[in-house]
mmCIF file of C-alpha atoms and ligand atoms in Angstrom:
data_model
loop_
_atom_site.group_PDB
_atom_site.id
_atom_site.type_symbol
_atom_site.label_atom_id
_atom_site.label_comp_id
_atom_site.label_asym_id
_atom_site.label_seq_id
_atom_site.Cartn_x
_atom_site.Cartn_y
_atom_site.Cartn_z
ATOM 1 C CA MET A 1 -0.240 0.610 52.972
ATOM 2 C CA ILE A 2 1.977 -1.732 50.262
ATOM 3 C CA GLU A 3 4.511 -4.080 51.644
ATOM 4 C CA ALA A 4 7.092 -4.530 49.593
ATOM 5 C CA VAL A 5 9.140 -7.755 48.919
ATOM 6 C CA ARG A 6 12.704 -7.794 48.342
ATOM 7 C CA PHE A 7 14.466 -9.652 45.623
ATOM 8 C CA GLY A 8 17.319 -10.363 44.024
ATOM 9 C CA GLY A 9 18.739 -11.924 40.739
ATOM 10 C CA SER A 10 21.594 -11.928 38.054
ATOM 11 C CA MET A 11 22.505 -11.021 35.324
ATOM 12 C CA SER A 12 25.283 -10.895 32.685
ATOM 13 C CA LYS A 13 27.428 -8.078 31.938
ATOM 14 C CA GLU A 14 26.351 -7.066 28.720
ATOM 15 C CA LEU A 15 22.432 -6.961 30.071
ATOM 16 C CA LEU A 16 23.253 -5.277 32.665
ATOM 17 C CA GLY A 17 25.243 -2.645 30.752
ATOM 18 C CA GLU A 18 22.266 -2.494 28.338
ATOM 19 C CA PHE A 19 19.559 -1.743 31.339
ATOM 20 C CA LYS A 20 22.276 0.698 32.722
ATOM 21 C CA ARG A 21 22.183 2.527 29.472
ATOM 22 C CA LEU A 22 18.157 2.345 29.207
ATOM 23 C CA ILE A 23 18.370 3.458 32.950
ATOM 24 C CA ALA A 24 20.069 6.870 31.830
ATOM 25 C CA LYS A 25 18.677 7.116 28.814
ATOM 26 C CA LEU A 26 15.118 7.116 30.905
ATOM 27 C CA GLY A 27 16.181 9.308 32.876
ATOM 28 C CA LEU A 28 15.083 7.158 36.161
ATOM 29 C CA PRO A 29 16.245 7.705 39.624
ATOM 30 C CA SER A 30 17.084 4.233 40.716
ATOM 31 C CA ARG A 31 17.574 0.169 39.723
ATOM 32 C CA PRO A 32 14.718 -0.752 41.430
ATOM 33 C CA GLU A 33 12.465 2.014 40.322
ATOM 34 C CA ALA A 34 13.739 1.228 36.712
ATOM 35 C CA ILE A 35 12.699 -1.965 37.107
ATOM 36 C CA ARG A 36 9.064 -1.568 38.954
ATOM 37 C CA LYS A 37 8.696 0.431 35.705
ATOM 38 C CA LEU A 38 9.429 -1.777 33.250
ATOM 39 C CA ILE A 39 7.467 -4.898 34.833
ATOM 40 C CA ARG A 40 4.546 -2.662 35.052
ATOM 41 C CA GLU A 41 4.577 -1.515 31.192
ATOM 42 C CA ARG A 42 4.767 -5.183 30.956
ATOM 43 C CA LEU A 43 2.121 -6.269 32.691
ATOM 44 C CA ALA A 44 -0.120 -3.279 31.256
ATOM 45 C CA GLN A 45 0.417 -4.641 27.761
ATOM 46 C CA LYS A 46 -0.346 -7.661 29.207
ATOM 47 C CA GLU A 47 -3.665 -6.461 30.326
ATOM 48 C CA ARG A 48 -4.397 -4.595 28.064
ATOM 49 C CA LYS A 49 -4.549 -7.840 25.330
ATOM 50 C CA LEU A 50 -7.509 -8.584 27.640
ATOM 51 C CA SER A 51 -10.229 -6.960 26.025
ATOM 52 C CA ASN A 52 -12.723 -6.314 28.992
ATOM 53 C CA GLU A 53 -10.200 -5.444 31.323
ATOM 54 C CA GLU A 54 -10.546 -0.985 31.611
ATOM 55 C CA SER A 55 -8.127 0.576 29.793
ATOM 56 C CA ILE A 56 -7.326 4.433 29.621
ATOM 57 C CA GLY A 57 -5.422 6.535 26.354
ATOM 58 C CA THR A 58 -5.648 9.130 23.763
ATOM 59 C CA ILE A 59 -6.726 9.078 20.574
ATOM 60 C CA THR A 60 -4.612 11.485 18.596
ATOM 61 C CA VAL A 61 -6.087 12.859 14.855
ATOM 62 C CA TYR A 62 -4.251 15.017 12.900
ATOM 63 C CA SER A 63 -6.601 16.036 9.930
ATOM 64 C CA TYR A 64 -7.844 19.164 7.640
ATOM 65 C CA GLU A 65 -10.117 21.000 8.918
ATOM 66 C CA ILE A 66 -13.193 20.230 6.473
ATOM 67 C CA ARG A 67 -16.871 20.811 8.202
ATOM 68 C CA GLU A 68 -18.299 17.087 6.804
ATOM 69 C CA LEU A 69 -15.117 16.277 8.988
ATOM 70 C CA THR A 70 -15.448 18.015 12.467
ATOM 71 C CA GLU A 71 -19.832 16.637 12.249
ATOM 72 C CA ARG A 72 -18.816 12.568 11.308
ATOM 73 C CA LEU A 73 -15.870 13.262 14.509
ATOM 74 C CA THR A 74 -18.679 15.018 16.923
ATOM 75 C CA GLU A 75 -21.534 12.786 15.574
ATOM 76 C CA LEU A 76 -18.901 10.187 17.159
ATOM 77 C CA GLN A 77 -18.269 11.289 19.928
ATOM 78 C CA HIS A 78 -22.024 11.828 21.173
ATOM 79 C CA HIS A 79 -21.936 8.339 20.210
ATOM 80 C CA PHE A 80 -19.267 7.040 22.198
ATOM 81 C CA HIS A 81 -20.041 9.526 24.961
ATOM 82 C CA ARG A 82 -19.921 6.947 28.025
ATOM 83 C CA GLN A 83 -15.755 6.372 26.478
ATOM 84 C CA ILE A 84 -14.760 9.721 25.580
ATOM 85 C CA ILE A 85 -14.160 11.198 29.312
ATOM 86 C CA SER A 86 -12.491 14.764 26.843
ATOM 87 C CA THR A 87 -11.033 16.297 23.797
ATOM 88 C CA MET A 88 -8.991 18.772 22.910
ATOM 89 C CA HIS A 89 -9.194 20.715 19.480
ATOM 90 C CA ILE A 90 -5.929 22.895 18.339
ATOM 91 C CA HIS A 91 -6.056 24.703 15.196
ATOM 92 C CA LEU A 92 -2.411 24.147 13.963
ATOM 93 C CA ASP A 93 -2.293 26.082 10.689
ATOM 94 C CA LYS A 94 -5.224 28.131 7.885
ATOM 95 C CA HIS A 95 -6.299 24.142 7.546
ATOM 96 C CA LYS A 96 -5.164 21.541 9.571
ATOM 97 C CA CYS A 97 -5.768 20.198 13.155
ATOM 98 C CA LEU A 98 -4.501 18.294 16.025
ATOM 99 C CA GLU A 99 -7.331 16.787 17.843
ATOM 100 C CA PHE A 100 -6.927 14.813 21.344
ATOM 101 C CA ILE A 101 -9.817 12.396 22.598
ATOM 102 C CA ALA A 102 -9.126 11.289 25.917
ATOM 103 C CA VAL A 103 -11.112 7.493 26.589
ATOM 104 C CA LYS A 104 -11.513 4.807 29.388
ATOM 105 C CA GLY A 105 -13.461 1.723 29.235
ATOM 106 C CA LYS A 106 -12.235 -1.919 28.196
ATOM 107 C CA GLY A 107 -9.391 -2.437 25.965
ATOM 108 C CA LYS A 108 -12.149 -3.699 22.917
ATOM 109 C CA ASP A 109 -14.138 -1.290 22.761
ATOM 110 C CA ILE A 110 -11.185 1.803 23.067
ATOM 111 C CA LYS A 111 -9.566 -0.206 20.497
ATOM 112 C CA ARG A 112 -13.250 0.088 18.603
ATOM 113 C CA ILE A 113 -14.195 3.176 18.619
ATOM 114 C CA ALA A 114 -10.168 4.322 17.478
ATOM 115 C CA ASP A 115 -10.579 1.991 14.745
ATOM 116 C CA ARG A 116 -13.817 3.725 13.908
ATOM 117 C CA LEU A 117 -12.570 7.772 14.162
ATOM 118 C CA LEU A 118 -8.868 6.709 12.858
ATOM 119 C CA SER A 119 -10.635 5.178 9.403
ATOM 120 C CA THR A 120 -13.015 8.943 9.085
ATOM 121 C CA LYS A 121 -12.570 10.589 5.682
ATOM 122 C CA GLY A 122 -10.348 13.105 6.210
ATOM 123 C CA ILE A 123 -7.900 11.706 8.929
ATOM 124 C CA LYS A 124 -4.471 12.738 8.060
ATOM 125 C CA HIS A 125 -3.046 9.962 10.363
ATOM 126 C CA GLY A 126 -3.625 9.264 14.473
ATOM 127 C CA ARG A 127 -2.359 6.832 16.514
ATOM 128 C CA LEU A 128 -4.064 5.263 19.821
ATOM 129 C CA THR A 129 -2.135 4.982 23.495
ATOM 130 C CA THR A 130 -3.472 3.270 26.127
ATOM 131 C CA THR A 131 -2.505 2.447 29.631
ATOM 132 C CA THR A 132 -4.243 0.745 32.392
ATOM 133 C CA THR A 133 -5.645 1.517 35.338
ATOM 134 C CA GLY A 134 -5.006 -1.870 36.556
ATOM 135 C CA LYS A 135 -4.734 -1.495 40.088
ATOM 136 C CA LYS A 136 -2.656 -4.375 40.625
ATOM 137 C CA LEU A 137 0.207 -2.975 39.101
ATOM 138 C CA TRP A 138 0.427 0.488 41.661
HETATM 139 NI NI1 NI B 1 -9.162 22.902 13.683
#
């Protein structure tokens, strides 16, 4: 059981107004929940920069169906089998593909894998999205 601690604070009307709009936009249930979410996000961001911390994430890849590229991606996935935990390939149309690669490992390793994958010839564009498994944040 996690012990909760109450705390108070003040801010300008303008800042509170912006915060309320953000809460509405994100569809968050309450102000305390919004504050917790923002703090966790910010801490997770910080934690990811400590490159030895464990991260989880996805590498999203848009590409053309080219045999050499498919082979290269498979080769990379075998090479990094410890960090690449799952993949999903979607054939968007006759030639275009979308691939989601789920990764888990040290932040710096995941970044390196994403850089290798995304610089592969034939990949149109892609993106690495990460979060943390940091237990302190829950
Ligand atoms: Ni495909």
